[in-house]
mmCIF file of C-alpha atoms in Angstrom:
data_model
loop_
_atom_site.group_PDB
_atom_site.id
_atom_site.type_symbol
_atom_site.label_atom_id
_atom_site.label_comp_id
_atom_site.label_asym_id
_atom_site.label_seq_id
_atom_site.Cartn_x
_atom_site.Cartn_y
_atom_site.Cartn_z
ATOM 1 C CA UNK A 3 -55.161 -18.840 -30.068
ATOM 2 C CA UNK A 4 -54.445 -21.091 -27.105
ATOM 3 C CA UNK A 5 -51.648 -22.817 -28.999
ATOM 4 C CA UNK A 6 -50.091 -19.475 -29.860
ATOM 5 C CA UNK A 7 -50.301 -18.339 -26.216
ATOM 6 C CA UNK A 8 -48.772 -21.627 -25.037
ATOM 7 C CA UNK A 9 -45.932 -21.341 -27.555
ATOM 8 C CA UNK A 10 -45.250 -17.735 -26.546
ATOM 9 C CA UNK A 11 -45.309 -18.725 -22.867
ATOM 10 C CA UNK A 12 -42.828 -21.565 -23.436
ATOM 11 C CA UNK A 13 -40.612 -19.291 -25.514
ATOM 12 C CA UNK A 14 -40.646 -16.685 -22.748
ATOM 13 C CA UNK A 15 -39.896 -19.331 -20.124
ATOM 14 C CA UNK A 16 -36.906 -20.612 -22.115
ATOM 15 C CA UNK A 17 -35.642 -17.060 -22.585
ATOM 16 C CA UNK A 18 -35.760 -16.393 -18.850
ATOM 17 C CA UNK A 19 -33.845 -19.589 -18.121
ATOM 18 C CA UNK A 20 -31.245 -18.579 -20.692
ATOM 19 C CA UNK A 21 -30.829 -15.182 -18.992
ATOM 20 C CA UNK A 22 -30.471 -16.878 -15.612
ATOM 21 C CA UNK A 23 -27.774 -19.178 -17.014
ATOM 22 C CA UNK A 24 -25.963 -16.117 -18.400
ATOM 23 C CA UNK A 25 -26.108 -14.455 -14.976
ATOM 24 C CA UNK A 26 -24.676 -17.518 -13.295
ATOM 25 C CA UNK A 27 -21.880 -17.715 -15.812
ATOM 26 C CA UNK A 28 -21.098 -13.986 -15.293
ATOM 27 C CA UNK A 29 -20.905 -14.568 -11.537
ATOM 28 C CA UNK A 30 -18.684 -17.571 -12.143
ATOM 29 C CA UNK A 31 -16.410 -15.515 -14.400
ATOM 30 C CA UNK A 32 -16.150 -12.823 -11.725
ATOM 31 C CA UNK A 33 -15.302 -15.405 -9.072
ATOM 32 C CA UNK A 34 -12.636 -16.932 -11.304
ATOM 33 C CA UNK A 35 -11.160 -13.505 -12.089
ATOM 34 C CA UNK A 36 -11.030 -12.584 -8.400
ATOM 35 C CA UNK A 37 -9.190 -15.832 -7.667
ATOM 36 C CA UNK A 38 -6.570 -14.954 -10.293
ATOM 37 C CA UNK A 39 -5.758 -11.603 -8.658
ATOM 38 C CA UNK A 40 -2.791 -11.668 -6.285
ATOM 39 C CA UNK A 41 -4.067 -9.473 -3.461
ATOM 40 C CA UNK A 42 -0.645 -9.452 -1.755
ATOM 41 C CA UNK A 43 1.011 -7.441 -4.524
ATOM 42 C CA UNK A 44 0.212 -4.061 -6.000
ATOM 43 C CA UNK A 45 0.192 -3.185 -9.695
ATOM 44 C CA UNK A 46 2.011 0.105 -9.058
ATOM 45 C CA UNK A 47 4.063 1.006 -6.002
ATOM 46 C CA UNK A 48 3.590 4.342 -4.237
ATOM 47 C CA UNK A 49 5.445 7.181 -5.898
ATOM 48 C CA UNK A 50 6.453 10.812 -5.593
ATOM 49 C CA UNK A 51 6.442 13.507 -8.264
ATOM 50 C CA UNK A 52 10.201 13.251 -8.899
ATOM 51 C CA UNK A 53 9.885 9.531 -9.730
ATOM 52 C CA UNK A 54 6.622 9.597 -11.726
ATOM 53 C CA UNK A 55 8.322 10.243 -15.064
ATOM 54 C CA UNK A 56 10.402 7.037 -14.842
ATOM 55 C CA UNK A 57 8.917 4.367 -17.099
ATOM 56 C CA UNK A 58 10.765 1.294 -15.818
ATOM 57 C CA UNK A 59 8.803 -0.121 -12.873
ATOM 58 C CA UNK A 60 11.827 -1.422 -10.917
ATOM 59 C CA UNK A 61 13.719 1.863 -11.349
ATOM 60 C CA UNK A 62 10.656 3.903 -10.328
ATOM 61 C CA UNK A 63 10.229 1.708 -7.220
ATOM 62 C CA UNK A 64 13.912 2.152 -6.306
ATOM 63 C CA UNK A 65 13.630 5.913 -6.888
ATOM 64 C CA UNK A 66 10.683 6.054 -4.472
ATOM 65 C CA UNK A 67 12.474 4.075 -1.746
ATOM 66 C CA UNK A 68 15.661 6.135 -2.186
ATOM 67 C CA UNK A 69 13.660 9.373 -1.993
ATOM 68 C CA UNK A 70 11.857 8.194 1.132
ATOM 69 C CA UNK A 71 15.040 7.030 2.856
ATOM 70 C CA UNK A 72 16.981 10.215 2.074
ATOM 71 C CA UNK A 73 14.086 12.457 3.150
ATOM 72 C CA UNK A 74 13.680 10.607 6.459
ATOM 73 C CA UNK A 75 17.449 10.727 7.072
ATOM 74 C CA UNK A 76 17.551 14.474 6.352
ATOM 75 C CA UNK A 77 14.666 15.163 8.727
ATOM 76 C CA UNK A 78 16.213 13.053 11.483
ATOM 77 C CA UNK A 79 19.696 14.563 11.008
ATOM 78 C CA UNK A 80 18.280 17.825 12.303
ATOM 79 C CA UNK A 81 17.586 16.258 15.674
ATOM 80 C CA UNK A 82 19.606 14.957 18.574
ATOM 81 C CA UNK A 83 18.599 11.350 18.053
ATOM 82 C CA UNK A 84 22.148 10.286 17.225
ATOM 83 C CA UNK A 85 23.483 12.251 20.214
ATOM 84 C CA UNK A 86 20.929 10.853 22.658
ATOM 85 C CA UNK A 87 21.415 7.307 21.428
ATOM 86 C CA UNK A 88 24.891 6.956 19.883
ATOM 87 C CA UNK A 89 24.589 3.157 20.007
ATOM 88 C CA UNK A 90 21.832 3.307 17.396
ATOM 89 C CA UNK A 91 23.264 3.557 13.900
ATOM 90 C CA UNK A 92 20.213 2.298 12.002
ATOM 91 C CA UNK A 93 16.543 2.457 12.821
ATOM 92 C CA UNK A 94 13.893 0.362 11.118
ATOM 93 C CA UNK A 95 10.862 2.471 10.228
ATOM 94 C CA UNK A 96 7.547 0.930 9.240
ATOM 95 C CA UNK A 97 5.975 3.198 6.624
ATOM 96 C CA UNK A 98 2.260 3.050 5.854
ATOM 97 C CA UNK A 99 0.912 4.866 2.797
ATOM 98 C CA UNK A 100 -2.879 5.133 2.825
ATOM 99 C CA UNK A 101 -5.150 5.369 -0.249
ATOM 100 C CA UNK A 102 -5.820 9.059 0.541
ATOM 101 C CA UNK A 103 -2.029 9.780 0.400
ATOM 102 C CA UNK A 104 -1.647 10.057 4.175
ATOM 103 C CA UNK A 105 1.612 8.615 5.438
ATOM 104 C CA UNK A 106 2.386 7.163 8.846
ATOM 105 C CA UNK A 107 5.741 6.253 10.385
ATOM 106 C CA UNK A 108 6.331 3.766 13.180
ATOM 107 C CA UNK A 109 9.770 2.829 14.508
ATOM 108 C CA UNK A 110 10.418 -0.902 14.796
ATOM 109 C CA UNK A 111 12.507 -1.982 17.749
ATOM 110 C CA UNK A 112 14.086 -5.333 18.516
ATOM 111 C CA UNK A 113 12.005 -7.061 21.189
ATOM 112 C CA UNK A 114 14.997 -7.477 23.510
ATOM 113 C CA UNK A 115 16.281 -3.884 23.354
ATOM 114 C CA UNK A 116 16.151 -2.012 26.651
ATOM 115 C CA UNK A 117 19.062 0.313 25.947
ATOM 116 C CA UNK A 118 16.928 3.268 24.848
ATOM 117 C CA UNK A 119 13.606 4.922 25.475
ATOM 118 C CA UNK A 120 11.234 3.655 22.766
ATOM 119 C CA UNK A 121 8.575 6.245 23.602
ATOM 120 C CA UNK A 122 11.065 9.103 23.277
ATOM 121 C CA UNK A 123 12.404 7.830 19.952
ATOM 122 C CA UNK A 124 8.845 7.362 18.685
ATOM 123 C CA UNK A 125 8.018 10.917 19.775
ATOM 124 C CA UNK A 126 11.098 12.344 18.029
ATOM 125 C CA UNK A 127 10.251 10.393 14.884
ATOM 126 C CA UNK A 128 6.663 11.657 14.817
ATOM 127 C CA UNK A 129 7.627 15.262 15.475
ATOM 128 C CA UNK A 130 10.354 15.275 12.802
ATOM 129 C CA UNK A 131 8.496 13.432 10.075
ATOM 130 C CA UNK A 132 5.775 16.005 9.596
ATOM 131 C CA UNK A 133 5.247 18.094 6.447
ATOM 132 C CA UNK A 134 6.298 15.178 4.312
ATOM 133 C CA UNK A 135 6.131 15.643 0.519
ATOM 134 C CA UNK A 136 2.978 14.321 -1.164
ATOM 135 C CA UNK A 137 3.103 10.618 -1.872
ATOM 136 C CA UNK A 138 0.868 9.024 -4.478
ATOM 137 C CA UNK A 139 -0.567 5.772 -3.086
ATOM 138 C CA UNK A 140 -0.008 2.343 -4.576
ATOM 139 C CA UNK A 141 -2.525 1.119 -7.138
ATOM 140 C CA UNK A 142 -4.234 -2.238 -7.521
ATOM 141 C CA UNK A 143 -6.342 -2.502 -10.675
ATOM 142 C CA UNK A 144 -6.356 1.290 -10.895
ATOM 143 C CA UNK A 145 -7.682 1.729 -7.348
ATOM 144 C CA UNK A 146 -5.554 3.407 -4.624
ATOM 145 C CA UNK A 147 -4.695 0.924 -1.856
ATOM 146 C CA UNK A 148 -2.897 0.923 1.492
ATOM 147 C CA UNK A 149 0.698 -0.322 1.514
ATOM 148 C CA UNK A 150 3.190 -0.968 4.280
ATOM 149 C CA UNK A 151 6.906 -1.602 4.192
ATOM 150 C CA UNK A 152 9.905 -1.342 6.501
ATOM 151 C CA UNK A 153 12.798 0.950 5.611
ATOM 152 C CA UNK A 154 16.199 0.822 7.258
ATOM 153 C CA UNK A 155 17.199 4.418 8.021
ATOM 154 C CA UNK A 156 20.863 5.040 8.758
ATOM 155 C CA UNK A 157 21.346 7.777 11.328
ATOM 156 C CA UNK A 158 24.122 10.218 10.554
ATOM 157 C CA UNK A 159 26.529 9.851 13.451
ATOM 158 C CA UNK A 160 29.035 12.715 13.572
#
């Protein structure tokens, strides 16, 4: 009986060590997989409903950026931005799309520019770029993620 108990105990001990080795190898596999992932790129760019049906990734991305640029230009054309600052023909806008589909706009100004009121332009931008169409966030491994990019927006000077 003692021999049987000792054999069962050794068998159980070996089984536990085997499970521990499996766990370590699973953790190692996870670590290796995480190292393979390029965290600086997304699997799918943000999108809007009009571009979702496009299958080609590059074309869908271009559709999204075109849609965004045109929509921003249309909203800013309604304002006096080009009249107040005729020397500005293009404005760089940093766009942030959050995982919950919120969108944020921030004008980017050259560090040496003193020719215009940055606060006023920022205020005009924020007041005009409200009620923006729904944007689906970018995806990384099927999970919505935050993305940022800078769009050049040409102001319609008349």
